[in-house]
Short mmCIF file of C-alpha atoms in Angstrom, two decimals:
data_model
loop_
_atom_site.label_atom_id
_atom_site.label_comp_id
_atom_site.label_asym_id
_atom_site.label_seq_id
_atom_site.Cartn_x
_atom_site.Cartn_y
_atom_site.Cartn_z
CA MET A 8 -71.37 118.05 -60.32
CA SER A 9 -68.58 119.09 -62.69
CA LEU A 10 -67.16 116.67 -65.25
CA PRO A 11 -63.46 115.71 -65.20
CA PRO A 12 -61.26 118.27 -66.97
CA LEU A 13 -60.52 117.58 -70.64
CA LYS A 14 -56.88 118.14 -71.59
CA LEU A 15 -56.10 118.46 -75.31
CA SER A 16 -53.04 119.23 -77.40
CA SER A 17 -53.29 122.50 -79.35
CA PRO A 18 -50.78 122.21 -82.22
CA ALA A 19 -49.11 125.02 -84.09
CA LYS A 20 -49.03 125.03 -87.90
CA VAL A 21 -46.75 125.94 -90.74
CA ASN A 22 -47.83 127.11 -94.17
CA LEU A 23 -46.06 124.97 -96.76
CA SER A 24 -47.43 127.34 -99.38
CA LEU A 25 -49.35 130.63 -99.30
CA ARG A 26 -50.52 132.37 -102.46
CA VAL A 27 -52.36 135.70 -102.22
CA LEU A 28 -54.73 136.04 -105.18
CA GLY A 29 -56.28 139.47 -104.56
CA LYS A 30 -58.33 141.66 -102.25
CA ARG A 31 -62.01 140.95 -101.68
CA GLU A 32 -64.85 143.43 -101.31
CA ASP A 33 -65.10 142.64 -97.58
CA GLY A 34 -61.50 143.78 -97.02
CA PHE A 35 -60.03 140.30 -96.66
CA HIS A 36 -57.76 138.72 -99.27
CA THR A 37 -58.41 135.57 -101.29
CA VAL A 38 -55.70 133.00 -100.62
CA GLU A 39 -54.67 129.49 -101.56
CA THR A 40 -52.63 127.83 -98.85
CA ARG A 41 -51.53 124.41 -97.64
CA MET A 42 -51.19 124.17 -93.88
CA CYS A 43 -49.81 121.37 -91.73
CA PRO A 44 -50.21 120.95 -87.97
CA ILE A 45 -46.88 120.38 -86.24
CA SER A 46 -45.63 118.74 -83.07
CA LEU A 47 -44.91 122.09 -81.38
CA ALA A 48 -48.09 122.53 -79.35
CA ASP A 49 -49.80 124.24 -76.46
CA GLU A 50 -51.89 122.29 -73.97
CA VAL A 51 -55.48 123.37 -73.36
CA THR A 52 -57.42 122.17 -70.31
CA VAL A 53 -61.18 122.76 -70.30
CA THR A 54 -63.44 122.07 -67.33
CA LEU A 55 -67.23 122.26 -67.38
CA LYS A 56 -68.17 123.37 -63.87
CA GLY A 57 -71.42 123.07 -62.03
CA SER A 58 -71.56 126.76 -61.14
CA GLY A 59 -69.57 129.97 -60.91
CA GLU A 60 -68.03 132.34 -63.43
CA THR A 61 -66.18 131.27 -66.56
CA VAL A 62 -62.45 131.82 -66.01
CA LEU A 63 -59.58 131.80 -68.53
CA THR A 64 -56.01 131.45 -67.24
CA CYS A 65 -52.73 131.29 -69.13
CA SER A 66 -49.17 130.30 -68.29
CA ASP A 67 -47.85 133.28 -70.31
CA PRO A 68 -48.56 136.51 -68.41
CA THR A 69 -48.15 138.61 -71.57
CA ILE A 70 -51.22 137.03 -73.20
CA PRO A 71 -54.54 138.69 -72.29
CA THR A 72 -57.14 136.50 -70.61
CA ASN A 73 -60.05 138.86 -71.28
CA GLU A 74 -62.65 138.88 -74.06
CA SER A 75 -59.97 139.69 -76.66
CA ASN A 76 -58.53 136.16 -76.33
CA LEU A 77 -59.69 133.90 -79.17
CA ALA A 78 -60.21 131.01 -76.75
CA LEU A 79 -62.93 132.95 -74.92
CA LYS A 80 -64.39 134.20 -78.20
CA ALA A 81 -64.64 130.58 -79.32
CA LEU A 82 -66.41 129.53 -76.13
CA HIS A 83 -68.91 132.39 -76.37
CA ALA A 84 -69.60 131.63 -80.05
CA PHE A 85 -70.15 127.97 -79.14
CA GLU A 86 -72.61 128.87 -76.36
CA GLN A 87 -74.44 131.33 -78.58
CA ARG A 88 -74.94 128.66 -81.25
CA LEU A 89 -75.95 126.16 -78.56
CA GLY A 90 -78.46 128.58 -77.10
CA SER A 91 -77.36 128.11 -73.48
CA THR A 92 -74.49 129.15 -71.22
CA SER A 93 -72.52 127.21 -68.62
CA SER A 94 -69.61 127.77 -66.23
CA TRP A 95 -66.15 126.85 -67.52
CA ASP A 96 -62.51 126.91 -66.55
CA ILE A 97 -60.03 127.14 -69.44
CA HIS A 98 -56.27 126.99 -68.93
CA LEU A 99 -53.75 127.60 -71.71
CA GLU A 100 -50.30 126.12 -71.16
CA LYS A 101 -48.38 128.04 -73.81
CA ARG A 102 -45.41 126.73 -75.76
CA VAL A 103 -46.24 128.20 -79.17
CA PRO A 104 -44.96 131.80 -79.44
CA HIS A 105 -47.51 134.45 -80.42
CA GLY A 106 -47.13 136.86 -83.34
CA ALA A 107 -45.19 134.07 -85.02
CA GLY A 108 -47.27 133.00 -88.04
CA LEU A 109 -47.79 129.63 -86.34
CA GLY A 110 -51.49 130.03 -85.55
CA GLY A 111 -51.21 129.62 -81.78
CA GLY A 112 -54.28 131.69 -80.89
CA SER A 113 -56.39 130.17 -83.67
CA SER A 114 -55.37 126.69 -82.56
CA ASN A 115 -56.37 127.46 -78.97
CA ALA A 116 -59.77 128.65 -80.20
CA ALA A 117 -60.35 125.50 -82.25
CA THR A 118 -59.23 123.30 -79.36
CA VAL A 119 -61.70 125.03 -77.03
CA LEU A 120 -64.47 124.37 -79.57
CA LEU A 121 -63.53 120.67 -79.74
CA ALA A 122 -63.39 120.39 -75.95
CA ALA A 123 -66.62 122.29 -75.31
CA ASN A 124 -68.39 120.18 -77.92
CA GLU A 125 -67.19 116.93 -76.32
CA LEU A 126 -68.00 118.02 -72.77
CA SER A 127 -71.47 119.17 -73.89
CA GLY A 128 -72.34 115.77 -75.38
CA THR A 129 -71.27 116.47 -78.99
CA PRO A 130 -74.21 118.63 -80.10
CA PHE A 131 -72.41 119.80 -83.26
CA SER A 132 -70.87 117.99 -86.23
CA THR A 133 -67.45 118.95 -87.60
CA SER A 134 -69.09 120.99 -90.36
CA GLU A 135 -71.23 122.84 -87.81
CA LEU A 136 -68.16 123.50 -85.65
CA SER A 137 -66.37 124.77 -88.77
CA ALA A 138 -69.12 127.34 -89.32
CA ILE A 139 -68.67 128.56 -85.74
CA ALA A 140 -64.89 128.56 -86.17
CA ALA A 141 -65.05 130.68 -89.33
CA GLU A 142 -66.74 133.46 -87.34
CA ILE A 143 -63.76 133.62 -84.97
CA GLY A 144 -60.84 133.73 -87.42
CA SER A 145 -59.72 132.63 -90.86
CA ASP A 146 -57.32 129.92 -89.61
CA VAL A 147 -59.58 128.50 -86.90
CA PRO A 148 -61.52 125.98 -89.10
CA PHE A 149 -58.24 124.38 -90.22
CA PHE A 150 -57.26 123.49 -86.65
CA LEU A 151 -60.42 121.41 -86.18
CA HIS A 152 -59.05 118.80 -88.62
CA ARG A 153 -55.65 118.02 -87.04
CA LYS A 154 -54.17 117.01 -90.43
CA PRO A 155 -52.67 118.72 -93.51
CA CYS A 156 -55.29 120.78 -95.33
CA ASP A 157 -55.65 123.04 -98.33
CA ALA A 158 -57.54 126.26 -97.63
CA THR A 159 -59.13 128.81 -99.94
CA GLY A 160 -61.38 131.84 -99.61
CA ARG A 161 -59.88 133.96 -96.83
CA GLY A 162 -58.52 130.70 -95.44
CA GLU A 163 -61.74 129.41 -93.91
CA VAL A 164 -62.75 127.02 -96.74
CA VAL A 165 -60.79 123.95 -95.69
CA THR A 166 -60.23 120.63 -97.49
CA PRO A 167 -58.15 117.89 -95.82
CA VAL A 168 -55.34 116.61 -98.06
CA GLU A 169 -56.24 113.05 -99.09
CA HIS A 170 -52.69 111.71 -99.33
CA PHE A 171 -49.82 113.28 -97.38
CA PRO A 172 -47.48 110.47 -96.25
CA TRP A 173 -44.63 112.74 -95.18
CA ARG A 174 -43.69 113.62 -91.61
CA LEU A 175 -41.40 116.52 -92.40
CA PRO A 176 -38.65 117.33 -89.87
CA LEU A 177 -38.57 121.05 -89.15
CA VAL A 178 -36.37 123.70 -87.56
CA LEU A 179 -38.25 126.90 -86.69
CA LEU A 180 -36.60 130.25 -85.96
CA LYS A 181 -38.79 132.79 -84.13
CA PRO A 182 -37.13 136.24 -83.81
CA PRO A 183 -37.89 138.55 -80.85
CA PHE A 184 -40.71 140.40 -82.64
CA GLY A 185 -44.09 139.61 -84.16
CA ILE A 186 -45.68 140.68 -87.43
CA PRO A 187 -49.24 142.11 -87.50
CA THR A 188 -51.08 140.00 -90.06
CA PRO A 189 -53.30 142.87 -91.36
CA TRP A 190 -50.17 144.94 -92.02
CA ALA A 191 -48.61 142.19 -94.15
CA TYR A 192 -51.70 141.83 -96.32
CA LYS A 193 -52.12 145.60 -96.65
CA ARG A 194 -48.57 145.95 -97.97
CA TRP A 195 -48.71 142.85 -100.22
CA LYS A 196 -49.56 144.53 -103.52
CA GLU A 197 -47.15 147.49 -103.32
CA SER A 198 -44.10 145.65 -101.97
CA LYS A 199 -40.97 144.82 -103.93
CA GLU A 200 -38.50 141.94 -103.82
CA LEU A 201 -35.09 142.43 -102.22
CA PRO A 202 -32.11 141.55 -104.43
CA GLY A 203 -30.35 138.28 -103.65
CA VAL A 204 -33.27 136.76 -101.71
CA THR A 205 -35.05 133.59 -102.86
CA TYR A 206 -38.79 134.20 -103.29
CA ALA A 207 -39.49 131.71 -106.10
CA ALA A 208 -41.39 128.50 -105.43
CA GLN A 209 -39.19 125.66 -104.18
CA LEU A 210 -40.35 122.42 -105.79
CA CYS A 211 -40.37 119.54 -103.32
CA ALA A 212 -41.73 115.98 -103.29
CA TRP A 213 -44.65 117.17 -101.12
CA GLY A 214 -45.46 120.16 -103.37
CA GLU A 215 -44.25 123.70 -103.99
CA MET A 216 -43.12 125.84 -101.09
CA VAL A 217 -43.76 129.55 -101.61
CA ASN A 218 -45.14 132.45 -99.55
CA ASP A 219 -46.39 135.63 -101.22
CA LEU A 220 -46.29 137.50 -97.89
CA GLU A 221 -42.50 137.22 -97.73
CA ARG A 222 -42.22 140.17 -100.11
CA PRO A 223 -43.87 142.82 -97.90
CA VAL A 224 -42.58 141.39 -94.62
CA PHE A 225 -38.96 140.99 -95.77
CA GLU A 226 -38.95 144.62 -96.97
CA LYS A 227 -39.51 145.92 -93.45
CA TRP A 228 -38.04 143.19 -91.21
CA THR A 229 -34.72 142.53 -92.94
CA MET A 230 -33.56 140.03 -90.32
CA LEU A 231 -36.03 137.53 -91.80
CA PRO A 232 -34.59 137.28 -95.33
CA THR A 233 -31.16 136.98 -93.72
CA LEU A 234 -32.39 134.00 -91.68
CA LYS A 235 -34.11 132.38 -94.67
CA THR A 236 -31.01 132.77 -96.84
CA TRP A 237 -28.86 131.29 -94.07
CA LEU A 238 -31.20 128.31 -93.71
CA LEU A 239 -31.15 127.66 -97.46
CA ASP A 240 -27.34 127.66 -97.40
CA GLN A 241 -27.15 124.89 -94.77
CA PRO A 242 -26.44 121.33 -95.97
CA GLU A 243 -29.27 119.84 -93.89
CA THR A 244 -31.96 122.04 -95.49
CA GLN A 245 -34.29 120.82 -98.23
CA ALA A 246 -36.37 124.02 -98.35
CA ALA A 247 -36.96 127.12 -96.21
CA LEU A 248 -39.88 129.54 -95.94
CA MET A 249 -41.59 132.09 -93.74
CA SER A 250 -44.75 130.69 -92.12
CA GLY A 251 -47.94 132.70 -92.58
CA SER A 252 -47.34 136.42 -92.10
CA GLY A 253 -44.26 135.72 -89.95
CA SER A 254 -42.20 136.25 -88.03
CA THR A 255 -41.21 132.55 -87.92
CA VAL A 256 -38.91 131.27 -90.66
CA PHE A 257 -38.53 127.50 -90.90
CA ALA A 258 -36.51 124.86 -92.71
CA VAL A 259 -37.54 121.39 -93.81
CA THR A 260 -34.52 119.15 -93.20
CA ARG A 261 -33.53 115.81 -94.67
CA SER A 262 -33.95 113.88 -91.40
CA ALA A 263 -34.75 114.35 -87.72
CA ALA A 264 -31.03 114.00 -86.95
CA ASP A 265 -30.29 116.79 -89.43
CA ALA A 266 -32.92 118.95 -87.72
CA GLY A 267 -31.05 118.55 -84.44
CA LEU A 268 -27.73 119.50 -86.04
CA LEU A 269 -29.21 122.53 -87.77
CA ALA A 270 -30.97 123.68 -84.60
CA GLU A 271 -27.71 123.60 -82.63
CA ARG A 272 -25.98 125.68 -85.29
CA ALA A 273 -28.91 128.11 -85.38
CA ARG A 274 -28.81 128.60 -81.60
CA THR A 275 -25.11 129.46 -81.83
CA LEU A 276 -25.77 131.91 -84.67
CA CYS A 277 -28.88 133.60 -83.27
CA GLY A 278 -28.14 133.72 -79.56
CA GLU A 279 -30.83 133.86 -76.90
CA THR A 280 -33.10 136.46 -78.52
CA THR A 281 -34.31 134.14 -81.29
CA HIS A 282 -36.20 131.01 -80.22
CA VAL A 283 -35.19 127.83 -82.04
CA PHE A 284 -37.64 124.90 -82.13
CA VAL A 285 -37.30 121.39 -83.53
CA ALA A 286 -40.59 119.86 -84.64
CA GLU A 287 -42.23 117.74 -87.33
CA THR A 288 -45.44 117.85 -89.32
CA LEU A 289 -48.32 115.71 -88.05
#
């Protein structure tokens, strides 16, 4: 007999800071980053079936549901570590855009790990799940914690932030294109700053906001520095930054009401091709 389906939120994230420290021998880069989960989230439903094939479905037809999907990779890594296989149904109800620097695929993978662990009787601790998660992707361990975290290494060494009392109101702008993360890191060292664009760390009550990947990404995708500069010029904005390797640029506003006002203005400016989201950090 199959167990009842387990439905979990799969939150996106923003990087409040991202420093690239250098390239490692394994080809990855050493980073220091602070990530926060946000209220913009997918919904992941996982069912442990009695029999049959494992099936992954997704509300977004542009997202592959084959072995390239991180959600399936997570499930297979979980079963390999467990030493047994079962039959599962996984459904992804997508709200987080992909190619956005918001960690949607990594979050789905972590959420599948949490669900599979619960439905299997909790065979693994959080640290054991983190080891599985690190095999799937650099950001996946962070999403197991569901709270602000600092990450080092290639992003997989995660430490929850002890004291983070802020729930930051956010406006996110996602243009109609994605940025390949490997490309951004590859171009990091050789890239140059564009004149008139703010790259310096913005000092805020919750810490500095800076992203070293803005330099290579802004060089090629010039719409993004235009959006960031516009956000910084708005009276509601406390700070603005690109998240991860892009393409999302976001603003931290002074209040939730200000986020609503800024989002309306952004929708008028950007039109229908750029998605505008209002959210907050969790």
